[in-house]
Amino acid sequence: MRKIKKGDQVVVLTGKDKGKRGAVLSVSSDDRVVVEGINLVRKHQRPIPMRGINGGIVEKAMPIHRSNVALYNPGTNKPDKVGFKLLADGRKVRYFKSTNEVIDV
């Protein structure tokens, strides 16, 4: 089980986008996450008519390391650390360490 999953709201802790918030679009196996609207780069795209791709300069979200983001806690409106605990029925769930609030039920 991972602390950060696809679809989670995260806050960037370091880098050029520090303090920005966005949804996780993908999590890769090498501990990198792609966050919506974060770490955008301008890429020169070659047109590929067979696939219907237009050429030009496009903005693309690049991955950042998972240690540079923290899960957003809507209860406190701040980034928060995540831990794991077992429920009484034996399920393993994520929870916010500051408030002991369970994230996935």
mmCIF file of N, CA and C in Angstrom:
data_model
loop_
_atom_site.group_PDB
_atom_site.id
_atom_site.type_symbol
_atom_site.label_atom_id
_atom_site.label_comp_id
_atom_site.label_asym_id
_atom_site.label_seq_id
_atom_site.Cartn_x
_atom_site.Cartn_y
_atom_site.Cartn_z
ATOM 1 N N MET A 1 0.854 -1.186 0.000
ATOM 2 C CA MET A 1 0.000 0.000 0.000
ATOM 3 C C MET A 1 0.892 1.240 0.000
ATOM 4 N N ARG A 2 0.522 2.225 -0.799
ATOM 5 C CA ARG A 2 1.303 3.451 -0.913
ATOM 6 C C ARG A 2 0.655 4.584 -0.124
ATOM 7 N N LYS A 3 1.496 5.513 0.324
ATOM 8 C CA LYS A 3 0.975 6.653 1.071
ATOM 9 C C LYS A 3 0.274 7.647 0.161
ATOM 10 N N ILE A 4 0.748 7.767 -1.096
ATOM 11 C CA ILE A 4 0.129 8.668 -2.064
ATOM 12 C C ILE A 4 -0.379 7.832 -3.220
ATOM 13 N N LYS A 5 -1.655 8.016 -3.568
ATOM 14 C CA LYS A 5 -2.290 7.241 -4.632
ATOM 15 C C LYS A 5 -2.834 8.166 -5.714
ATOM 16 N N LYS A 6 -3.161 7.580 -6.847
ATOM 17 C CA LYS A 6 -3.761 8.325 -7.945
ATOM 18 C C LYS A 6 -5.096 8.909 -7.493
ATOM 19 N N GLY A 7 -5.308 10.195 -7.784
ATOM 20 C CA GLY A 7 -6.552 10.861 -7.410
ATOM 21 C C GLY A 7 -6.465 11.651 -6.121
ATOM 22 N N ASP A 8 -5.420 11.452 -5.322
ATOM 23 C CA ASP A 8 -5.265 12.192 -4.067
ATOM 24 C C ASP A 8 -4.962 13.660 -4.333
ATOM 25 N N GLN A 9 -5.404 14.530 -3.432
ATOM 26 C CA GLN A 9 -5.038 15.942 -3.467
ATOM 27 C C GLN A 9 -3.734 16.098 -2.682
ATOM 28 N N VAL A 10 -2.703 16.679 -3.320
ATOM 29 C CA VAL A 10 -1.410 16.854 -2.671
ATOM 30 C C VAL A 10 -0.975 18.308 -2.748
ATOM 31 N N VAL A 11 -0.056 18.674 -1.844
ATOM 32 C CA VAL A 11 0.542 20.006 -1.807
ATOM 33 C C VAL A 11 2.034 19.835 -2.043
ATOM 34 N N VAL A 12 2.607 20.678 -2.902
ATOM 35 C CA VAL A 12 4.035 20.615 -3.197
ATOM 36 C C VAL A 12 4.794 21.300 -2.064
ATOM 37 N N LEU A 13 5.816 20.616 -1.523
ATOM 38 C CA LEU A 13 6.564 21.130 -0.378
ATOM 39 C C LEU A 13 7.812 21.908 -0.781
ATOM 40 N N THR A 14 8.453 21.538 -1.885
ATOM 41 C CA THR A 14 9.687 22.198 -2.311
ATOM 42 C C THR A 14 9.684 22.401 -3.815
ATOM 43 N N GLY A 15 10.567 23.273 -4.275
ATOM 44 C CA GLY A 15 10.734 23.481 -5.707
ATOM 45 C C GLY A 15 10.038 24.736 -6.191
ATOM 46 N N LYS A 16 9.994 24.888 -7.506
ATOM 47 C CA LYS A 16 9.451 26.111 -8.102
ATOM 48 C C LYS A 16 7.947 26.252 -7.894
ATOM 49 N N ASP A 17 7.249 25.148 -7.649
ATOM 50 C CA ASP A 17 5.802 25.171 -7.449
ATOM 51 C C ASP A 17 5.418 25.001 -5.984
ATOM 52 N N LYS A 18 6.285 25.377 -5.073
ATOM 53 C CA LYS A 18 6.042 25.200 -3.643
ATOM 54 C C LYS A 18 4.737 25.871 -3.220
ATOM 55 N N GLY A 19 3.908 25.117 -2.465
ATOM 56 C CA GLY A 19 2.657 25.641 -1.962
ATOM 57 C C GLY A 19 1.463 25.387 -2.860
ATOM 58 N N LYS A 20 1.697 24.976 -4.102
ATOM 59 C CA LYS A 20 0.581 24.722 -5.017
ATOM 60 C C LYS A 20 -0.056 23.374 -4.703
ATOM 61 N N ARG A 21 -1.331 23.265 -5.063
ATOM 62 C CA ARG A 21 -2.096 22.056 -4.778
ATOM 63 C C ARG A 21 -2.664 21.492 -6.069
ATOM 64 N N GLY A 22 -2.724 20.167 -6.165
ATOM 65 C CA GLY A 22 -3.287 19.531 -7.350
ATOM 66 C C GLY A 22 -3.567 18.067 -7.102
ATOM 67 N N ALA A 23 -4.234 17.443 -8.061
ATOM 68 C CA ALA A 23 -4.574 16.024 -7.969
ATOM 69 C C ALA A 23 -3.479 15.191 -8.616
ATOM 70 N N VAL A 24 -3.209 14.032 -8.046
ATOM 71 C CA VAL A 24 -2.208 13.119 -8.581
ATOM 72 C C VAL A 24 -2.796 12.429 -9.804
ATOM 73 N N LEU A 25 -2.101 12.554 -10.941
ATOM 74 C CA LEU A 25 -2.554 11.924 -12.173
ATOM 75 C C LEU A 25 -2.017 10.510 -12.318
ATOM 76 N N SER A 26 -0.764 10.292 -11.875
ATOM 77 C CA SER A 26 -0.182 8.952 -11.946
ATOM 78 C C SER A 26 0.952 8.824 -10.940
ATOM 79 N N VAL A 27 1.185 7.587 -10.525
ATOM 80 C CA VAL A 27 2.279 7.262 -9.610
ATOM 81 C C VAL A 27 3.117 6.193 -10.293
ATOM 82 N N SER A 28 4.423 6.444 -10.426
ATOM 83 C CA SER A 28 5.282 5.457 -11.084
ATOM 84 C C SER A 28 5.999 4.611 -10.042
ATOM 85 N N SER A 29 6.582 3.532 -10.506
ATOM 86 C CA SER A 29 7.232 2.592 -9.599
ATOM 87 C C SER A 29 8.547 3.128 -9.031
ATOM 88 N N ASP A 30 9.126 4.140 -9.646
ATOM 89 C CA ASP A 30 10.385 4.696 -9.136
ATOM 90 C C ASP A 30 10.144 5.911 -8.239
ATOM 91 N N ASP A 31 9.045 5.907 -7.496
ATOM 92 C CA ASP A 31 8.731 6.915 -6.477
ATOM 93 C C ASP A 31 8.543 8.324 -7.034
ATOM 94 N N ARG A 32 7.996 8.419 -8.222
ATOM 95 C CA ARG A 32 7.710 9.723 -8.797
ATOM 96 C C ARG A 32 6.215 9.842 -9.059
ATOM 97 N N VAL A 33 5.696 11.057 -8.913
ATOM 98 C CA VAL A 33 4.275 11.311 -9.134
ATOM 99 C C VAL A 33 4.109 12.447 -10.134
ATOM 100 N N VAL A 34 3.061 12.361 -10.931
ATOM 101 C CA VAL A 34 2.696 13.438 -11.844
ATOM 102 C C VAL A 34 1.464 14.101 -11.249
ATOM 103 N N VAL A 35 1.580 15.415 -10.997
ATOM 104 C CA VAL A 35 0.498 16.165 -10.358
ATOM 105 C C VAL A 35 -0.067 17.153 -11.373
ATOM 106 N N GLU A 36 -1.390 17.253 -11.400
ATOM 107 C CA GLU A 36 -2.091 18.114 -12.336
ATOM 108 C C GLU A 36 -1.698 19.578 -12.131
ATOM 109 N N GLY A 37 -1.157 20.210 -13.180
ATOM 110 C CA GLY A 37 -0.808 21.627 -13.142
ATOM 111 C C GLY A 37 0.488 21.948 -12.417
ATOM 112 N N ILE A 38 1.265 20.934 -12.034
ATOM 113 C CA ILE A 38 2.511 21.148 -11.292
ATOM 114 C C ILE A 38 3.687 20.692 -12.152
ATOM 115 N N ASN A 39 4.809 21.418 -12.067
ATOM 116 C CA ASN A 39 6.038 21.091 -12.788
ATOM 117 C C ASN A 39 5.784 21.034 -14.298
ATOM 118 N N LEU A 40 5.122 22.066 -14.802
ATOM 119 C CA LEU A 40 4.816 22.133 -16.228
ATOM 120 C C LEU A 40 6.052 22.560 -17.006
ATOM 121 N N VAL A 41 6.287 21.896 -18.135
ATOM 122 C CA VAL A 41 7.378 22.261 -19.034
ATOM 123 C C VAL A 41 6.794 22.480 -20.418
ATOM 124 N N ARG A 42 7.506 23.275 -21.220
ATOM 125 C CA ARG A 42 7.085 23.506 -22.595
ATOM 126 C C ARG A 42 7.889 22.566 -23.483
ATOM 127 N N LYS A 43 7.175 21.750 -24.236
ATOM 128 C CA LYS A 43 7.803 20.718 -25.058
ATOM 129 C C LYS A 43 7.486 20.997 -26.518
ATOM 130 N N HIS A 44 8.502 20.870 -27.372
ATOM 131 C CA HIS A 44 8.297 21.032 -28.813
ATOM 132 C C HIS A 44 7.819 19.696 -29.362
ATOM 133 N N GLN A 45 6.583 19.674 -29.851
ATOM 134 C CA GLN A 45 5.952 18.445 -30.323
ATOM 135 C C GLN A 45 5.982 18.396 -31.842
ATOM 136 N N ARG A 46 6.521 17.320 -32.386
ATOM 137 C CA ARG A 46 6.532 17.117 -33.827
ATOM 138 C C ARG A 46 5.156 16.593 -34.255
ATOM 139 N N PRO A 47 4.622 17.085 -35.369
ATOM 140 C CA PRO A 47 3.313 16.590 -35.804
ATOM 141 C C PRO A 47 3.387 15.144 -36.295
ATOM 142 N N ILE A 48 2.389 14.346 -35.937
ATOM 143 C CA ILE A 48 2.273 12.964 -36.391
ATOM 144 C C ILE A 48 0.875 12.823 -37.001
ATOM 145 N N PRO A 49 0.750 13.042 -38.313
ATOM 146 C CA PRO A 49 -0.577 13.021 -38.941
ATOM 147 C C PRO A 49 -1.284 11.675 -38.841
ATOM 148 N N MET A 50 -0.548 10.575 -38.831
ATOM 149 C CA MET A 50 -1.170 9.248 -38.754
ATOM 150 C C MET A 50 -1.940 9.067 -37.446
ATOM 151 N N ARG A 51 -1.467 9.679 -36.366
ATOM 152 C CA ARG A 51 -2.126 9.578 -35.059
ATOM 153 C C ARG A 51 -3.011 10.779 -34.764
ATOM 154 N N GLY A 52 -2.998 11.776 -35.642
ATOM 155 C CA GLY A 52 -3.826 12.959 -35.440
ATOM 156 C C GLY A 52 -3.244 13.934 -34.436
ATOM 157 N N ILE A 53 -1.909 13.902 -34.243
ATOM 158 C CA ILE A 53 -1.248 14.802 -33.287
ATOM 159 C C ILE A 53 -0.751 16.027 -34.038
ATOM 160 N N ASN A 54 -1.152 17.212 -33.561
ATOM 161 C CA ASN A 54 -0.693 18.458 -34.161
ATOM 162 C C ASN A 54 0.673 18.821 -33.602
ATOM 163 N N GLY A 55 1.438 19.517 -34.399
ATOM 164 C CA GLY A 55 2.747 19.982 -33.959
ATOM 165 C C GLY A 55 2.640 21.294 -33.217
ATOM 166 N N GLY A 56 3.731 21.721 -32.627
ATOM 167 C CA GLY A 56 3.775 22.998 -31.925
ATOM 168 C C GLY A 56 4.387 22.854 -30.555
ATOM 169 N N ILE A 57 4.238 23.886 -29.770
ATOM 170 C CA ILE A 57 4.781 23.888 -28.418
ATOM 171 C C ILE A 57 3.634 23.580 -27.458
ATOM 172 N N VAL A 58 3.768 22.505 -26.699
ATOM 173 C CA VAL A 58 2.715 22.083 -25.768
ATOM 174 C C VAL A 58 3.253 22.102 -24.345
ATOM 175 N N GLU A 59 2.355 22.344 -23.387
ATOM 176 C CA GLU A 59 2.733 22.276 -21.979
ATOM 177 C C GLU A 59 2.407 20.894 -21.460
ATOM 178 N N LYS A 60 3.345 20.335 -20.707
ATOM 179 C CA LYS A 60 3.208 18.966 -20.235
ATOM 180 C C LYS A 60 3.628 18.917 -18.768
ATOM 181 N N ALA A 61 2.876 18.169 -17.949
ATOM 182 C CA ALA A 61 3.233 18.004 -16.536
ATOM 183 C C ALA A 61 4.283 16.902 -16.421
ATOM 184 N N MET A 62 5.406 17.210 -15.820
ATOM 185 C CA MET A 62 6.486 16.243 -15.645
ATOM 186 C C MET A 62 6.443 15.703 -14.220
ATOM 187 N N PRO A 63 7.000 14.504 -14.002
ATOM 188 C CA PRO A 63 6.953 13.911 -12.672
ATOM 189 C C PRO A 63 7.894 14.601 -11.685
ATOM 190 N N ILE A 64 7.513 14.559 -10.406
ATOM 191 C CA ILE A 64 8.373 15.019 -9.318
ATOM 192 C C ILE A 64 8.454 13.899 -8.292
ATOM 193 N N HIS A 65 9.475 13.934 -7.457
ATOM 194 C CA HIS A 65 9.666 12.870 -6.474
ATOM 195 C C HIS A 65 8.593 12.954 -5.399
ATOM 196 N N ARG A 66 8.160 11.791 -4.917
ATOM 197 C CA ARG A 66 7.063 11.743 -3.946
ATOM 198 C C ARG A 66 7.436 12.374 -2.609
ATOM 199 N N SER A 67 8.730 12.501 -2.322
ATOM 200 C CA SER A 67 9.143 13.131 -1.071
ATOM 201 C C SER A 67 8.914 14.641 -1.095
ATOM 202 N N ASN A 68 8.682 15.207 -2.272
ATOM 203 C CA ASN A 68 8.462 16.645 -2.404
ATOM 204 C C ASN A 68 6.994 17.037 -2.366
ATOM 205 N N VAL A 69 6.103 16.063 -2.126
ATOM 206 C CA VAL A 69 4.670 16.355 -1.999
ATOM 207 C C VAL A 69 4.143 15.733 -0.714
ATOM 208 N N ALA A 70 3.079 16.326 -0.190
ATOM 209 C CA ALA A 70 2.409 15.793 1.000
ATOM 210 C C ALA A 70 0.914 15.811 0.749
ATOM 211 N N LEU A 71 0.223 14.867 1.339
ATOM 212 C CA LEU A 71 -1.220 14.762 1.174
ATOM 213 C C LEU A 71 -1.907 15.969 1.821
ATOM 214 N N TYR A 72 -2.925 16.503 1.134
ATOM 215 C CA TYR A 72 -3.675 17.664 1.632
ATOM 216 C C TYR A 72 -4.761 17.190 2.588
ATOM 217 N N ASN A 73 -4.785 17.794 3.781
ATOM 218 C CA ASN A 73 -5.782 17.459 4.792
ATOM 219 C C ASN A 73 -6.884 18.521 4.753
ATOM 220 N N PRO A 74 -8.081 18.181 4.261
ATOM 221 C CA PRO A 74 -9.151 19.186 4.181
ATOM 222 C C PRO A 74 -9.653 19.650 5.545
ATOM 223 N N GLY A 75 -9.438 18.868 6.585
ATOM 224 C CA GLY A 75 -9.879 19.259 7.918
ATOM 225 C C GLY A 75 -9.086 20.425 8.481
ATOM 226 N N THR A 76 -7.775 20.437 8.208
ATOM 227 C CA THR A 76 -6.905 21.495 8.715
ATOM 228 C C THR A 76 -6.477 22.480 7.637
ATOM 229 N N ASN A 77 -6.815 22.181 6.358
ATOM 230 C CA ASN A 77 -6.397 22.991 5.205
ATOM 231 C C ASN A 77 -4.887 23.125 5.101
ATOM 232 N N LYS A 78 -4.171 22.070 5.468
ATOM 233 C CA LYS A 78 -2.706 22.060 5.419
ATOM 234 C C LYS A 78 -2.229 20.713 4.888
ATOM 235 N N PRO A 79 -0.963 20.658 4.423
ATOM 236 C CA PRO A 79 -0.401 19.350 4.081
ATOM 237 C C PRO A 79 -0.171 18.544 5.350
ATOM 238 N N ASP A 80 -0.238 17.233 5.245
ATOM 239 C CA ASP A 80 -0.152 16.391 6.435
ATOM 240 C C ASP A 80 0.600 15.109 6.139
ATOM 241 N N LYS A 81 1.224 14.546 7.168
ATOM 242 C CA LYS A 81 1.886 13.251 7.046
ATOM 243 C C LYS A 81 0.843 12.150 7.094
ATOM 244 N N VAL A 82 1.175 11.024 6.461
ATOM 245 C CA VAL A 82 0.251 9.903 6.366
ATOM 246 C C VAL A 82 0.869 8.687 7.036
ATOM 247 N N GLY A 83 0.041 7.949 7.760
ATOM 248 C CA GLY A 83 0.477 6.708 8.380
ATOM 249 C C GLY A 83 -0.495 5.594 8.043
ATOM 250 N N PHE A 84 -0.173 4.390 8.493
ATOM 251 C CA PHE A 84 -1.034 3.235 8.280
ATOM 252 C C PHE A 84 -1.441 2.666 9.620
ATOM 253 N N LYS A 85 -2.667 2.147 9.678
ATOM 254 C CA LYS A 85 -3.098 1.428 10.874
ATOM 255 C C LYS A 85 -4.113 0.367 10.472
ATOM 256 N N LEU A 86 -4.248 -0.628 11.336
ATOM 257 C CA LEU A 86 -5.205 -1.708 11.099
ATOM 258 C C LEU A 86 -6.493 -1.409 11.844
ATOM 259 N N LEU A 87 -7.614 -1.584 11.166
ATOM 260 C CA LEU A 87 -8.910 -1.414 11.806
ATOM 261 C C LEU A 87 -9.297 -2.693 12.533
ATOM 262 N N ALA A 88 -10.373 -2.639 13.287
ATOM 263 C CA ALA A 88 -10.819 -3.798 14.067
ATOM 264 C C ALA A 88 -11.179 -4.983 13.176
ATOM 265 N N ASP A 89 -11.656 -4.687 11.951
ATOM 266 C CA ASP A 89 -12.027 -5.783 11.049
ATOM 267 C C ASP A 89 -10.846 -6.318 10.248
ATOM 268 N N GLY A 90 -9.635 -5.816 10.514
ATOM 269 C CA GLY A 90 -8.433 -6.345 9.879
ATOM 270 C C GLY A 90 -7.981 -5.608 8.634
ATOM 271 N N ARG A 91 -8.714 -4.556 8.221
ATOM 272 C CA ARG A 91 -8.311 -3.792 7.041
ATOM 273 C C ARG A 91 -7.195 -2.820 7.390
ATOM 274 N N LYS A 92 -6.262 -2.637 6.435
ATOM 275 C CA LYS A 92 -5.180 -1.680 6.585
ATOM 276 C C LYS A 92 -5.596 -0.392 5.884
ATOM 277 N N VAL A 93 -5.601 0.731 6.609
ATOM 278 C CA VAL A 93 -6.055 2.001 6.042
ATOM 279 C C VAL A 93 -5.022 3.089 6.281
ATOM 280 N N ARG A 94 -5.113 4.144 5.466
ATOM 281 C CA ARG A 94 -4.260 5.320 5.657
ATOM 282 C C ARG A 94 -4.964 6.294 6.596
ATOM 283 N N TYR A 95 -4.173 7.059 7.359
ATOM 284 C CA TYR A 95 -4.760 8.073 8.243
ATOM 285 C C TYR A 95 -3.816 9.269 8.340
ATOM 286 N N PHE A 96 -4.392 10.442 8.653
ATOM 287 C CA PHE A 96 -3.596 11.650 8.867
ATOM 288 C C PHE A 96 -2.996 11.594 10.251
ATOM 289 N N LYS A 97 -1.690 11.807 10.370
ATOM 290 C CA LYS A 97 -1.013 11.659 11.657
ATOM 291 C C LYS A 97 -1.367 12.774 12.640
ATOM 292 N N SER A 98 -1.703 13.977 12.149
ATOM 293 C CA SER A 98 -1.983 15.079 13.073
ATOM 294 C C SER A 98 -3.344 14.944 13.735
ATOM 295 N N THR A 99 -4.339 14.399 12.996
ATOM 296 C CA THR A 99 -5.690 14.346 13.535
ATOM 297 C C THR A 99 -6.204 12.919 13.758
ATOM 298 N N ASN A 100 -5.419 11.916 13.389
ATOM 299 C CA ASN A 100 -5.816 10.498 13.472
ATOM 300 C C ASN A 100 -7.094 10.215 12.678
ATOM 301 N N GLU A 101 -7.389 11.018 11.677
ATOM 302 C CA GLU A 101 -8.574 10.848 10.827
ATOM 303 C C GLU A 101 -8.253 9.852 9.716
ATOM 304 N N VAL A 102 -9.118 8.860 9.517
ATOM 305 C CA VAL A 102 -8.903 7.835 8.487
ATOM 306 C C VAL A 102 -9.214 8.423 7.115
ATOM 307 N N ILE A 103 -8.330 8.153 6.145
ATOM 308 C CA ILE A 103 -8.501 8.686 4.784
ATOM 309 C C ILE A 103 -9.390 7.760 3.969
ATOM 310 N N ASP A 104 -9.031 6.476 3.836
ATOM 311 C CA ASP A 104 -9.845 5.533 3.054
ATOM 312 C C ASP A 104 -10.654 4.667 4.006
ATOM 313 N N VAL A 105 -11.934 4.666 3.802
ATOM 314 C CA VAL A 105 -12.795 3.816 4.655
ATOM 315 C C VAL A 105 -13.398 2.719 3.826
#
